[in-house]
Each structure stands twice: as structure tokens, then as C-alpha cells.
């Protein structure tokens, strides 16, 4: 498993960095899990957004099919480690988010990776079509989903953290100001 951990004051990630670091970080509130190193180029946007908001988080490569016992162990221990949100990204037969959700009652947000074969439609359906009883909140395919998974996770954390709610409000204001300032 490759992984990396971010404290709240670390700088945004670069494109070249890969998710390598310690798995155990008691301060992490969000875990960003991806099925393969090849998902990092998309999931770095989740990492960067969480870093931008100062949310302590960690990123790991864990595969539901190539390392199934590790996926089960991570899901089973996520809550007791202090994590509050799990973000899971996978492509193809993308069962990673569902498998993690099966092992934890923490909110699990799924990000379907854009695949070569079907442009991510396979990943989307595999992630979103969870049978009733084990929910996965599924975001858009690829980069928009990666960014929105972070924002959704932050919105969940903001329910009990007013400072994060303020940051989300400011983010929306800045976003709107950019649109208003756009001249064509
Ligand atoms: C999934 O298979 C991963 O999440 C990735 O999106 C896809 C392809 O993985 P690699 O063959 O590139 O490792 O498990």
C-alpha cells in the first residue's frame, strides 16, 4: 500500500507527488482511498482541496480486489482511528467504495475514475448502484467528482466545525466573484 498523510498546515500537493507516507495518523479526519496509483492524477485534486481548507487527511492506495483483506481492515478500523469521512475512488468494476462502506458506518463518498474502456460509465455504475442497506454517496466521474468529494466531506465535517462552514461560505463567494468578473 502506498500512502501519504497531510496535516492541516501543509501546502497543496503537486501533480508529481504520489501518495506515499505513513498510514497511521490519529489526527486525520478524512481518508482518501484509491484503488491504484494510476488514480492519483485525478485524486490529487481531492488531496489539494482538503489541503486548501486545512483539513487533516491521509491518502492511501488500497485495492478491493488486489488487496481485499487490507480493504476490510481499513474499513473496519476507520472509525476507531478517529476518521469521520472516507472518500474512495476506483475505476472499472469499481467496488472499492462499496467494500469500504460495508465495513464502516462512517459516510463513504465514491469517486468513479474515468476508465479507458467505457470512459468511466462502468466505474460510475459500479460505484453508484449500491443495493439498499449500504450507502455510498457517489460524485461525478473524474476530476469534478474528486473536487466535489472533498467539498462534500468538508460540508459533513462543517456540521460540527463552524470554522469550516465559514471557509465553505468564503469559497462559494470567491467562486461567484470570479464568474461575475468574467468578461468575454
Ligand atoms: C481499479 O482499476 C483502480 O481504481 C483503477 O482505476 C483501475 C485500473 O488500475 P491499474 O490497472 O491502472 O492499476 O482498481
PDB file of C-alpha atoms and ligand atoms in Angstrom, residues 34-36 38-39 63 65-66 89-92 113, ligand 1:
ATOM      1  CA  UNK A  34      -7.874   4.881  -4.295  1.00  0.00           C
ATOM      2  CA  UNK A  35      -7.685   1.517  -5.989  1.00  0.00           C
ATOM      3  CA  UNK A  36      -4.459   2.137  -7.854  1.00  0.00           C
ATOM      4  CA  UNK A  38      -2.939   5.277 -11.588  1.00  0.00           C
ATOM      5  CA  UNK A  39      -5.882   7.038  -9.889  1.00  0.00           C
ATOM      6  CA  UNK A  63      -7.469  -2.213  -3.795  1.00  0.00           C
ATOM      7  CA  UNK A  65      -9.719  -6.874  -5.415  1.00  0.00           C
ATOM      8  CA  UNK A  66      -5.887  -6.850  -5.277  1.00  0.00           C
ATOM      9  CA  UNK A  89     -12.030   6.225  -5.810  1.00  0.00           C
ATOM     10  CA  UNK A  90     -11.840   3.346  -8.248  1.00  0.00           C
ATOM     11  CA  UNK A  91     -12.212   2.578 -11.915  1.00  0.00           C
ATOM     12  CA  UNK A  92     -13.690  -0.246 -13.960  1.00  0.00           C
ATOM     13  CA  UNK A 113     -12.492   7.047 -12.217  1.00  0.00           C
TER      14      UNK A 113
HETATM   15  C1  LIG B   1      -9.051  -0.010 -10.303  1.00  0.00           C
HETATM   16  O1  LIG B   1      -8.626  -0.408 -11.558  1.00  0.00           O
HETATM   17  C2  LIG B   1      -8.293   1.221  -9.973  1.00  0.00           C
HETATM   18  O2  LIG B   1      -9.060   2.040  -9.139  1.00  0.00           O
HETATM   19  C3  LIG B   1      -8.012   1.863 -11.313  1.00  0.00           C
HETATM   20  O3  LIG B   1      -8.900   2.935 -11.598  1.00  0.00           O
HETATM   21  C4  LIG B   1      -8.244   0.721 -12.298  1.00  0.00           C
HETATM   22  C5  LIG B   1      -7.018   0.407 -13.121  1.00  0.00           C
HETATM   23  O4  LIG B   1      -5.955   0.127 -12.234  1.00  0.00           O
HETATM   24  P1  LIG B   1      -4.496  -0.125 -12.808  1.00  0.00           P
HETATM   25  O5  LIG B   1      -4.581  -1.323 -13.707  1.00  0.00           O
HETATM   26  O6  LIG B   1      -4.087   1.133 -13.547  1.00  0.00           O
HETATM   27  O7  LIG B   1      -3.640  -0.370 -11.600  1.00  0.00           O
HETATM   28  O8  LIG B   1      -8.812  -0.976  -9.339  1.00  0.00           O
END
